Short mmCIF file of C-alpha atoms in Angstrom, two decimals:
data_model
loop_
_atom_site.label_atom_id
_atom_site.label_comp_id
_atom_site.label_asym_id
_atom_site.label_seq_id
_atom_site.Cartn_x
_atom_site.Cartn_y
_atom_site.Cartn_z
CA UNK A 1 -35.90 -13.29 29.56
CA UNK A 2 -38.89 -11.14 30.65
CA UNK A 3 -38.26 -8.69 28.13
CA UNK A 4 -37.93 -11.38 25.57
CA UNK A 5 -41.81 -12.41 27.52
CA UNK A 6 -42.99 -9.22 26.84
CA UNK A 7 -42.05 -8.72 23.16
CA UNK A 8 -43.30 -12.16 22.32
CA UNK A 9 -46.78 -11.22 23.66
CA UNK A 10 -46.44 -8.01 21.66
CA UNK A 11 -45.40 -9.30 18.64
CA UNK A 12 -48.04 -12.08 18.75
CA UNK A 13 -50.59 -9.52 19.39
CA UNK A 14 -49.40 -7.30 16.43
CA UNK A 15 -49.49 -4.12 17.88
CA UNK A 16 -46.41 -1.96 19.19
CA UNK A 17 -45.73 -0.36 22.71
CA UNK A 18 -47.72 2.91 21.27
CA UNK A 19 -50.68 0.56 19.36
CA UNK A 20 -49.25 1.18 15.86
CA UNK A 21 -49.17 -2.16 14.32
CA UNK A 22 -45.93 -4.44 13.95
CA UNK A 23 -44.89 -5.32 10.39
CA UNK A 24 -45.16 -9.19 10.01
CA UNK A 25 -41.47 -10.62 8.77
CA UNK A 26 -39.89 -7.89 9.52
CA UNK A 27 -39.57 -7.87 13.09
CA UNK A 28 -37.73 -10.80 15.17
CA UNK A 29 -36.25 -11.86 18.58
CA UNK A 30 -32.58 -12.58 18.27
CA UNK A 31 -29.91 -13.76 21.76
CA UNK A 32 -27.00 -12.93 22.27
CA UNK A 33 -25.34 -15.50 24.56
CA UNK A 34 -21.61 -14.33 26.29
CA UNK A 35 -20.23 -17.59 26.76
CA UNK A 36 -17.68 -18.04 29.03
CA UNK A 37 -16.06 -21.05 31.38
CA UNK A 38 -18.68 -20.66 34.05
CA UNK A 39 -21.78 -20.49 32.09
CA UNK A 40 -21.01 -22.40 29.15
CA UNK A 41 -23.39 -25.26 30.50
CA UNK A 42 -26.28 -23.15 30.59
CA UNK A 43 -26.57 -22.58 26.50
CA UNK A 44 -28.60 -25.45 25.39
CA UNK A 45 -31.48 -23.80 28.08
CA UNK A 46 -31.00 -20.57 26.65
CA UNK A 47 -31.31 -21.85 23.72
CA UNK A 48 -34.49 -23.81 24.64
CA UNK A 49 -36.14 -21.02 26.36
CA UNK A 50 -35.25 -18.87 23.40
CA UNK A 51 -37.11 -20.74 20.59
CA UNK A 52 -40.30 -21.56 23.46
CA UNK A 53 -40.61 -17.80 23.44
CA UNK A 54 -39.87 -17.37 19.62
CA UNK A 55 -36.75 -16.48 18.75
CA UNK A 56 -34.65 -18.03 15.65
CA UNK A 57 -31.72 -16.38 15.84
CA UNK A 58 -28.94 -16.79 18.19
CA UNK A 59 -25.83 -15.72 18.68
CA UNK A 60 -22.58 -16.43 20.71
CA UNK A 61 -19.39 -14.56 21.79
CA UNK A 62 -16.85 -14.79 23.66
CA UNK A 63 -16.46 -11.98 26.70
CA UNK A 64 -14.01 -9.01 26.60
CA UNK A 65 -12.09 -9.76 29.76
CA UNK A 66 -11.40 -6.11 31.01
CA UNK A 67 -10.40 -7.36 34.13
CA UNK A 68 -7.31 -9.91 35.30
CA UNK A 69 -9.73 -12.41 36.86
CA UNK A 70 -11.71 -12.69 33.46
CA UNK A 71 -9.16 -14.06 31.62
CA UNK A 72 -9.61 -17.32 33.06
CA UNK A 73 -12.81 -17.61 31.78
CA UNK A 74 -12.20 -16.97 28.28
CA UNK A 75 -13.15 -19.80 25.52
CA UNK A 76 -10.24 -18.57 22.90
CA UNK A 77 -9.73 -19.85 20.03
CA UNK A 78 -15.65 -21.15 17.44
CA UNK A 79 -18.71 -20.07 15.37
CA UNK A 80 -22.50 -21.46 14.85
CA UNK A 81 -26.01 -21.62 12.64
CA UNK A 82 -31.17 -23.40 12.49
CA UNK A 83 -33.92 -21.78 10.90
CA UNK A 84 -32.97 -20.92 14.01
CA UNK A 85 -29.66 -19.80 12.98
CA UNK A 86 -26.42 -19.81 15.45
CA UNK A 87 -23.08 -17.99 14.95
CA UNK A 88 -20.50 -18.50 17.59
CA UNK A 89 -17.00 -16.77 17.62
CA UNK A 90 -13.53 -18.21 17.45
CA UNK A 91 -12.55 -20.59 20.39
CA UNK A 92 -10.21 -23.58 21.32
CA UNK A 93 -11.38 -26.98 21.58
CA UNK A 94 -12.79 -26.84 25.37
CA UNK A 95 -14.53 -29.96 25.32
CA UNK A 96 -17.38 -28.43 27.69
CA UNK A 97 -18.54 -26.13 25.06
CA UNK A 98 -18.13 -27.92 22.29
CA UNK A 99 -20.49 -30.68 23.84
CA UNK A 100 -23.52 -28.13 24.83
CA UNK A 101 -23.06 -27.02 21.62
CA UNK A 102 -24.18 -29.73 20.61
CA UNK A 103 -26.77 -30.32 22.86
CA UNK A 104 -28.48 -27.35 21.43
CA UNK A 105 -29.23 -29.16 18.46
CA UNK A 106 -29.37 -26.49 15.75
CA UNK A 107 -29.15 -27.44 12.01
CA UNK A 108 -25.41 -26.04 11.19
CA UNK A 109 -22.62 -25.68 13.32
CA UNK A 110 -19.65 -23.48 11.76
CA UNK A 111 -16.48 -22.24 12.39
CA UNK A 112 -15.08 -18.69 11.40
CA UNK A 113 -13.13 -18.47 8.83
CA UNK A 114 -10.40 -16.11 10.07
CA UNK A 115 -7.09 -17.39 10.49
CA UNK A 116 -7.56 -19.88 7.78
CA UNK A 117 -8.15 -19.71 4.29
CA UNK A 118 -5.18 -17.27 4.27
CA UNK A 119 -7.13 -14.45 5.84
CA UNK A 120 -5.31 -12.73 8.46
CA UNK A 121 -8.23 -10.49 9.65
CA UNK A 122 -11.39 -9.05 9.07
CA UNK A 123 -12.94 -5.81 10.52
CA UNK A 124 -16.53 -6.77 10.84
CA UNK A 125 -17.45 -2.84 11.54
CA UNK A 126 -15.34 -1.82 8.04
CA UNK A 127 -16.67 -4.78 6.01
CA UNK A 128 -20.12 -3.54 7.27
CA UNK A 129 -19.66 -0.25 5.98
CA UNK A 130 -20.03 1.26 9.24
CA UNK A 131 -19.03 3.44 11.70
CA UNK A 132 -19.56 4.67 15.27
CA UNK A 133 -20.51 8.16 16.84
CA UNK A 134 -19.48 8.69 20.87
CA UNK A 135 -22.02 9.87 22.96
CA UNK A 136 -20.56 13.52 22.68
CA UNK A 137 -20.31 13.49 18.66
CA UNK A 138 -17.37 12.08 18.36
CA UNK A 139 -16.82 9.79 15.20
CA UNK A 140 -14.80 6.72 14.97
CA UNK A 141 -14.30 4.05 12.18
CA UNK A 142 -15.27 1.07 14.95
CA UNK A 143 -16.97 0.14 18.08
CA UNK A 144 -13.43 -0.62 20.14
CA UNK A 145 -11.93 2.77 18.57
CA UNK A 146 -14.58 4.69 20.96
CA UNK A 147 -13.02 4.64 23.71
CA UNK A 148 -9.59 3.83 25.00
CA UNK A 149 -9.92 0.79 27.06
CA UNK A 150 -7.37 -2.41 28.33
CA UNK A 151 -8.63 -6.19 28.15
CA UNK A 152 -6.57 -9.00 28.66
CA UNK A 153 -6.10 -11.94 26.17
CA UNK A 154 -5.17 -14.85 27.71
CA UNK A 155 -2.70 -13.43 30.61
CA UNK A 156 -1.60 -11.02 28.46
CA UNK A 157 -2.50 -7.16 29.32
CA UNK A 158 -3.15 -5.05 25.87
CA UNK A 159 -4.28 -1.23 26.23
CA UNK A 160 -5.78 0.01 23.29
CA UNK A 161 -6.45 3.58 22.86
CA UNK A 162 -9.15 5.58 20.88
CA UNK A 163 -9.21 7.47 17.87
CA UNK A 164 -11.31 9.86 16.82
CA UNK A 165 -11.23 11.03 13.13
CA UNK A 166 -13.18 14.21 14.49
CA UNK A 167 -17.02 15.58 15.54
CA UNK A 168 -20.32 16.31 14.50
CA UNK A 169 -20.26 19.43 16.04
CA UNK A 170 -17.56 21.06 13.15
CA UNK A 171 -18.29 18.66 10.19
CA UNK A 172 -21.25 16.74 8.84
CA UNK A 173 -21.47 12.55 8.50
CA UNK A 174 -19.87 12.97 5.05
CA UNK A 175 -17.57 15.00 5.60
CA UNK A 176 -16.00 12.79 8.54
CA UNK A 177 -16.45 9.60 6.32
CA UNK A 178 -14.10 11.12 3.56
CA UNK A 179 -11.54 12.51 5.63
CA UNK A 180 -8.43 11.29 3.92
CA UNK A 181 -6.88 10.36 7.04
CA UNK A 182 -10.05 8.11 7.27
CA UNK A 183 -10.42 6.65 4.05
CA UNK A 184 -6.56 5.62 3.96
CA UNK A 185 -7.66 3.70 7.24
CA UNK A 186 -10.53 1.87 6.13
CA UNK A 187 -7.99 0.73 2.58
CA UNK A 188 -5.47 -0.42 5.15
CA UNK A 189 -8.08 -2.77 7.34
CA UNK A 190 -9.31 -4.14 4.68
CA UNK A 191 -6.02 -5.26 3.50
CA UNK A 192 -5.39 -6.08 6.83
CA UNK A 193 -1.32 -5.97 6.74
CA UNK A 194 -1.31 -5.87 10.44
CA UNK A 195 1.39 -7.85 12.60
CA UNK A 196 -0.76 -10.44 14.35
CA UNK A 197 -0.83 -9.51 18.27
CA UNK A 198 -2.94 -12.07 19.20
CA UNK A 199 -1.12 -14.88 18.49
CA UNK A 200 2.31 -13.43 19.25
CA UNK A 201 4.55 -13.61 22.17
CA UNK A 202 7.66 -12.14 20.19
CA UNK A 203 7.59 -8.24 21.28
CA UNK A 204 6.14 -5.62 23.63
CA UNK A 205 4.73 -3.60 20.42
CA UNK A 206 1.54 -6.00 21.42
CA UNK A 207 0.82 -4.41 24.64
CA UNK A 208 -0.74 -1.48 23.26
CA UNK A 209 -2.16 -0.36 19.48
CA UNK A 210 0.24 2.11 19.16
CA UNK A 211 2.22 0.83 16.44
CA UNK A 212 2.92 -3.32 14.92
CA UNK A 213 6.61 -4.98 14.49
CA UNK A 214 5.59 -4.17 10.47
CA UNK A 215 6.33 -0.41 10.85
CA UNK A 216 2.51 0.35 10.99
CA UNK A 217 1.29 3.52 12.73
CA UNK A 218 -1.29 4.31 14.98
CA UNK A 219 -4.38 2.95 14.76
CA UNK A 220 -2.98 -0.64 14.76
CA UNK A 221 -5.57 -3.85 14.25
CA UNK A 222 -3.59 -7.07 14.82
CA UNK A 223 -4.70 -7.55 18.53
CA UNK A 224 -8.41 -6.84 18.19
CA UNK A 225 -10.00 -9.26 19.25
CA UNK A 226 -13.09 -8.54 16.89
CA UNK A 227 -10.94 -8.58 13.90
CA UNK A 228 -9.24 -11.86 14.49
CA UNK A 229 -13.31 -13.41 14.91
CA UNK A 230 -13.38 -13.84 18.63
CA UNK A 231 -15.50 -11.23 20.17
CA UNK A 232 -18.82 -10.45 18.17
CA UNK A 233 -20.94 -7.93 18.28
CA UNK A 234 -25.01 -8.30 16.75
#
């Protein structure tokens, strides 16, 4: 909150960290709020402070649980908009957040469309058009392809590992980007004919993104969490 002090007086003051002058409408303060079981109660004042020093746009997610003990605070299963303007992930109907949602009192309150609608999935890094580069160069089609990582969802453990299509250091952005090996995997997320991991208890294929009870290869998308609209990223 003190950073979000300080850029409010800078912002109001028109002038940048170096004195060159802020552009009027095109700079903002946006929040990101990780909601989870044990802090769930404290959004409406987040929300509150948030607007006293200026912001008007918020967001919420749900956590990544990395660890066992984080499962239990996951939300699973929502999403939300005010001139302020609030989007909130996927999540069940736990009654606690659902009523300090409301307390926040912002102008549209929304749910996520995937999962309904007939939409399996959707890759908010490929929809964007984007991309991510690792530290050391490395260039990957998404932000959970980075790195190879487990997370839990609900008390189930699910490792996924990284892929990278290759590096900066032998190829240029463009090149990367129209690897066929690439390309074939952007076509296939968008389509998003991916077994559904999240939601299935059927087969061990889900433990890991290895390969999907449809016969798809390595990378596979049906138990990312960001895909299936429950983890968000700004």
């Amino acid at each position: 909150m003190e950073n979000l002090r300080t850029f409010h007086t800078i912002l109001h003051n028109g002038l940048s960290a170096d004195s060159g002058k802020i552009r009027q409408g095109f700079t903002g303060i946006g929040i990101v709020f990780v909601a989870m079981k044990r802090n769930v109660k404290d959004l409406p004042e987040v929300v509150a402070i948030g607007r006293k020093l200026g912001a008007d746009r918020f967001m919420v997610t749900n956590a990544v649980p990395y660890a066992e003990e984080m499962s239990d605070e996951s939300l699973y299963d929502c999403s939300a908009n005010d001139h302020s303007v609030m989007t909130v992930p996927r999540i069940g109907r736990d009654k606690d957040l659902l009523r300090e949602l409301a307390k926040c009192g912002v102008a549209d309150i929304s749910m996520d469309k995937i999962g309904f609608d007939g939409e399996l999935g959707r890759c908010p890094f490929i929809a964007g058009g984007s991309a991510a580069i690792t530290w050391d160069g490395g260039f990957s089609p998404c932000l959970p392809l980075m790195h190879s990582h487990s997370h839990y969802y609900n008390d189930r453990l699910r490792f996924s590992k990284r892929w990278i299509v290759g590096n900066l250091e032998n190829a240029t952005l463009e090149e990367l980007w129209n690897r066929p090996e690439h390309l074939a995997f952007r076509h296939q997320v968008q389509l998003f004919d991916f077994s559904l991991c999240t939601i299935c208890h059927g087969c061990i294929l889900n433990e890991e993104n290895e390969e999907d009870c449809l016969g798809n290869a390595f990378p596979t998308c049906g138990g990312c969490l960001w895909a299936q609209g429950y983890v968000r990223c700004p």
